GROMACS .gro file of C-alpha atoms in nm:
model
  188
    1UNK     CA    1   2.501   0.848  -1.097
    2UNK     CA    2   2.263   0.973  -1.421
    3UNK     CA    3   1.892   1.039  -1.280
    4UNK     CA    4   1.780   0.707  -1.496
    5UNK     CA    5   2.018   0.448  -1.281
    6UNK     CA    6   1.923   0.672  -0.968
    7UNK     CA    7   1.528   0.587  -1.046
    8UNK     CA    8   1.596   0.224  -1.125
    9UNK     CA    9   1.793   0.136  -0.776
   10UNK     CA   10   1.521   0.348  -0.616
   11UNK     CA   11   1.247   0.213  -0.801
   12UNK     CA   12   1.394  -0.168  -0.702
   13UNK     CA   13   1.457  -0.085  -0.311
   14UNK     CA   14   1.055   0.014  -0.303
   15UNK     CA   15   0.994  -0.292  -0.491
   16UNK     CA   16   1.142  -0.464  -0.204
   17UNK     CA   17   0.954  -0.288   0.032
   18UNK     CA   18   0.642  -0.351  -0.111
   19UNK     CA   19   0.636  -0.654  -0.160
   20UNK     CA   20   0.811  -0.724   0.255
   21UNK     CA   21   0.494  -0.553   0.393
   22UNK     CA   22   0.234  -0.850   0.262
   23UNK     CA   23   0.421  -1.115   0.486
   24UNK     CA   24   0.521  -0.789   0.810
   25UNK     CA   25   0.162  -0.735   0.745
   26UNK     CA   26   0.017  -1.097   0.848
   27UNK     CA   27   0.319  -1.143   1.111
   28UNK     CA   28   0.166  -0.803   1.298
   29UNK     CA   29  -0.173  -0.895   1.263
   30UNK     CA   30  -0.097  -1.257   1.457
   31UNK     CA   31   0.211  -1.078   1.725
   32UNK     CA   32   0.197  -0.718   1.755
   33UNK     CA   33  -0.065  -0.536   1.931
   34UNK     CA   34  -0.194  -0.358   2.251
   35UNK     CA   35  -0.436  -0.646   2.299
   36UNK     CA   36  -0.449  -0.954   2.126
   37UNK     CA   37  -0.733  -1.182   2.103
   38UNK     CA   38  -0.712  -1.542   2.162
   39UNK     CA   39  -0.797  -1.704   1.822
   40UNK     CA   40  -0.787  -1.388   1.708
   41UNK     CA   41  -0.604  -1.066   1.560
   42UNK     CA   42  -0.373  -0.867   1.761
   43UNK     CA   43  -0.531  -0.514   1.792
   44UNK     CA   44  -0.375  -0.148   1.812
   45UNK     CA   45  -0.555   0.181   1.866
   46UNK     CA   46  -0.637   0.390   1.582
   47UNK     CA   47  -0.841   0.659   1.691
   48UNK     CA   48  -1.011   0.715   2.029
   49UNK     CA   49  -1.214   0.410   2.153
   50UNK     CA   50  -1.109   0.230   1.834
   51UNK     CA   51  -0.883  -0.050   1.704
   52UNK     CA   52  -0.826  -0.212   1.425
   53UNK     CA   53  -0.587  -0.554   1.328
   54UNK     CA   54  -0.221  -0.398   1.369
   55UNK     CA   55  -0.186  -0.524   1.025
   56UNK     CA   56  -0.342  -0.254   0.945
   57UNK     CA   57  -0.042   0.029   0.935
   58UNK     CA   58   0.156  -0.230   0.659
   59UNK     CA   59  -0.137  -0.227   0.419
   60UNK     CA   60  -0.170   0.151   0.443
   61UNK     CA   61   0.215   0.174   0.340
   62UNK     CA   62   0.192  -0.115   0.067
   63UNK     CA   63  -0.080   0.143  -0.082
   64UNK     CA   64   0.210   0.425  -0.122
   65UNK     CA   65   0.493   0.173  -0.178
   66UNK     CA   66   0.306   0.070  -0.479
   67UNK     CA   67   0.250   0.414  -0.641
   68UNK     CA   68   0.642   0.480  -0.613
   69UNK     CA   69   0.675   0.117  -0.756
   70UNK     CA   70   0.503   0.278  -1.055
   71UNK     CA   71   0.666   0.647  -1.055
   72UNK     CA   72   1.006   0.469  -1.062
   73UNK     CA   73   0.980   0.151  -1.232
   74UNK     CA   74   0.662   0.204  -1.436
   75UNK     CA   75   0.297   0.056  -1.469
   76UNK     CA   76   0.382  -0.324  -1.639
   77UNK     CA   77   0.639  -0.337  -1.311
   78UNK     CA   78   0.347  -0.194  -1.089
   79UNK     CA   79   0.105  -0.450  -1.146
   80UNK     CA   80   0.366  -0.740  -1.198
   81UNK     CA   81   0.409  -0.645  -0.790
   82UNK     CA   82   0.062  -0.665  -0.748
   83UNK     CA   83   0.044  -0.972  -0.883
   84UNK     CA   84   0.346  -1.141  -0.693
   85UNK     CA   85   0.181  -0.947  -0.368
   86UNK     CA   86  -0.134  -1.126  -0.466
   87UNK     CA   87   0.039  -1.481  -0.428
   88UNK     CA   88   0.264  -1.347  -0.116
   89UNK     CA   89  -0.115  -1.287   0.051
   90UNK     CA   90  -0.208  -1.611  -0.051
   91UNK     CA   91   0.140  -1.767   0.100
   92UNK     CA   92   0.130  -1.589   0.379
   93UNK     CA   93  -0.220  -1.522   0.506
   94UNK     CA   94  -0.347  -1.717   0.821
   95UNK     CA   95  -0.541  -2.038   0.631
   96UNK     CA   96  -0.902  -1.945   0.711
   97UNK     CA   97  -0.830  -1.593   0.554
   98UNK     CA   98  -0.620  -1.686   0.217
   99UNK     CA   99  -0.975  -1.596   0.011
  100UNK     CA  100  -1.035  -1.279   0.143
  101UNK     CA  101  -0.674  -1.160   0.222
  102UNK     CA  102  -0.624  -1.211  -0.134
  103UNK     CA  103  -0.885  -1.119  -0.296
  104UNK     CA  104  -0.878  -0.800  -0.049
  105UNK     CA  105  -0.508  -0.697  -0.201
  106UNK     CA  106  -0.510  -0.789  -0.543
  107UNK     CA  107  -0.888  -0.544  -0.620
  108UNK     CA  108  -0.704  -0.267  -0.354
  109UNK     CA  109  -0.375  -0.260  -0.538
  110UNK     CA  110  -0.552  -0.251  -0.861
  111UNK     CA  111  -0.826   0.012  -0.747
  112UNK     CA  112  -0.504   0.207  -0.621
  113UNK     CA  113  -0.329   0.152  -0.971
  114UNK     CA  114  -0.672   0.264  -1.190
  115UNK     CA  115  -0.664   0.612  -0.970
  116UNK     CA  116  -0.277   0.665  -0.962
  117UNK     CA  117  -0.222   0.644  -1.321
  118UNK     CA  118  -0.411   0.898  -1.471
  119UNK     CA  119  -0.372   1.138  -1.121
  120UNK     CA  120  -0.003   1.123  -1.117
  121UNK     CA  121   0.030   1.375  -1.408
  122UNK     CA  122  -0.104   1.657  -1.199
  123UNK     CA  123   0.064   1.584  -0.883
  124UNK     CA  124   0.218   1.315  -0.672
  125UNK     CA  125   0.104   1.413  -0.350
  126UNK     CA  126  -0.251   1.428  -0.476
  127UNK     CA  127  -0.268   1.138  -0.637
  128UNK     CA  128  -0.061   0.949  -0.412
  129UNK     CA  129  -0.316   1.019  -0.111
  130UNK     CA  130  -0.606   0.989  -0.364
  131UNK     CA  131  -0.555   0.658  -0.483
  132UNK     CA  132  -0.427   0.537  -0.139
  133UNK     CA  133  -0.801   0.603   0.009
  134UNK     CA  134  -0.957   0.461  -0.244
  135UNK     CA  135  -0.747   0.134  -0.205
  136UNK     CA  136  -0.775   0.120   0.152
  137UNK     CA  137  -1.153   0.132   0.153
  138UNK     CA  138  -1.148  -0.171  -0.094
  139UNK     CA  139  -0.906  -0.326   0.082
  140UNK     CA  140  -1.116  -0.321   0.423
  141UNK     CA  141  -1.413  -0.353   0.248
  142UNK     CA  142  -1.352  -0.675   0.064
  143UNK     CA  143  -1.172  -0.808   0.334
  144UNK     CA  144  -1.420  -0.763   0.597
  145UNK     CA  145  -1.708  -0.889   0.357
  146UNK     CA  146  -1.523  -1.192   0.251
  147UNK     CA  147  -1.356  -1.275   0.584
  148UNK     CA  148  -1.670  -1.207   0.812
  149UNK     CA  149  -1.958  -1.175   0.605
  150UNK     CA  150  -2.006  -0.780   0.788
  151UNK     CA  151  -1.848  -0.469   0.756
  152UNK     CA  152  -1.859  -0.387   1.145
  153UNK     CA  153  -1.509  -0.325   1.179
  154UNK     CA  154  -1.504  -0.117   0.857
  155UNK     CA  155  -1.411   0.247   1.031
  156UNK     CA  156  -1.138   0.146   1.235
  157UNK     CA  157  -1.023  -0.025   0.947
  158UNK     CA  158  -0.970   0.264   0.786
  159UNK     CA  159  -0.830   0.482   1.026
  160UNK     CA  160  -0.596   0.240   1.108
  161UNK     CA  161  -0.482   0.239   0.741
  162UNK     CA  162  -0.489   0.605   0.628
  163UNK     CA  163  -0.254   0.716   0.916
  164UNK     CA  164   0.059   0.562   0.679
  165UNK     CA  165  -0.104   0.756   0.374
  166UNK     CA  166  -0.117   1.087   0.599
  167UNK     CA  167   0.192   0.991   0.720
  168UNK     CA  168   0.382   0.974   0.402
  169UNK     CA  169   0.217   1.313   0.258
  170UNK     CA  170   0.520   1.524   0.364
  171UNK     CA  171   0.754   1.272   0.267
  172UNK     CA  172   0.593   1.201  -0.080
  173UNK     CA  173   0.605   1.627  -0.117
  174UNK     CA  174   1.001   1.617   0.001
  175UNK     CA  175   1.041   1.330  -0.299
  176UNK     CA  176   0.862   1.533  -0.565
  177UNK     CA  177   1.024   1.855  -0.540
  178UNK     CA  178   1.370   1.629  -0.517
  179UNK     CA  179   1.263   1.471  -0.822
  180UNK     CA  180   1.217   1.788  -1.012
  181UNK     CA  181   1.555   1.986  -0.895
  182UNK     CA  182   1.752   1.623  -0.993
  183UNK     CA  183   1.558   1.548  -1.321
  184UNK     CA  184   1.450   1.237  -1.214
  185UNK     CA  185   1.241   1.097  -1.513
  186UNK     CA  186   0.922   0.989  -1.418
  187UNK     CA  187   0.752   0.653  -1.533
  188UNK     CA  188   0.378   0.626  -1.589
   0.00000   0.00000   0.00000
């Protein structure tokens, strides 16, 4: 298999993943969690005396999923995701959150995209983790201002979303140096 079919197939199985974590996402959020409030999200622990929507974990990966999206596939594929994860969130959010769920995705994934793109030259694991943070404080930040008209809930928020970016720092390092002894080529 030549390096360029390799990055296509693996550029199409994140594309897959990506865009399965906007409905996982709003099935965790309404089922999965430690506690889970009548009316209301179910919640997981994300630091010490803190939880956040178990939601929370999906977004954080959608933020990485999307940068590969782009490293594999390219930008005009990267925000064509965005866009159909835009209308997923819209599909799939509960109905008193469509406005904010989707507003909340479509200005994270495009924050992420605006810091990927140019960071990706210098590094993948930088830029990866870069633009990840800055589209998970968006994310909760527009969500939480649109949904509840506070950012209360804003810390946990992000916790709960930057463990998949820390997560995925060792396997985003284990992808780039794979990259480089294989040749894989690289779109931007």
């Amino acid at each position: 298999m030549t390096p360029d079919l390799r990055r296509r197939i693996e550029g199409l199985a994140v594309l897959v993943g990506f865009t399965a974590c906007i409905p996982a996402a709003n099935w965790l959020v309404s089922n999965v969690g430690t506690v889970c409030v009548p009316d209301g999200p179910c919640l997981i622990p994300v630091a010490p005396g803190l939880a956040a929507p178990s939601g929370v974990l999906v977004v954080g990966l959608a933020l990485v999923l999307r940068d590969l999206v782009q490293r594999r596939l390219g930008r005009y594929w990267a925000l064509a995701a965005i866009g159909f994860g835009a209308l997923l969130s819209a599909v799939f959010a509960p109905p008193a959150l469509i406005y904010a769920s989707t507003a909340a995705f479509l200005l994270s994934e495009l924050a992420d995209l605006g810091v990927y793109t140019p960071l990706q030259r210098r590094g993948l694991v930088m830029a990866v983790v870069a633009s990840s943070m800055v589209g998970l404080i968006v994310d909760s930040a527009v969500f939480l201002f649109l949904a509840f008209g506070s950012l209360e809930f804003l810390l946990p928020q992000i916790i709960g979303k930057a463990w998949m970016v820390l997560l995925s720092v060792p396997v985003m390092s284990l992808l780039r140096r794979r990259d480089e002894r294989i040749g894989m080529p690289v779109r931007i």
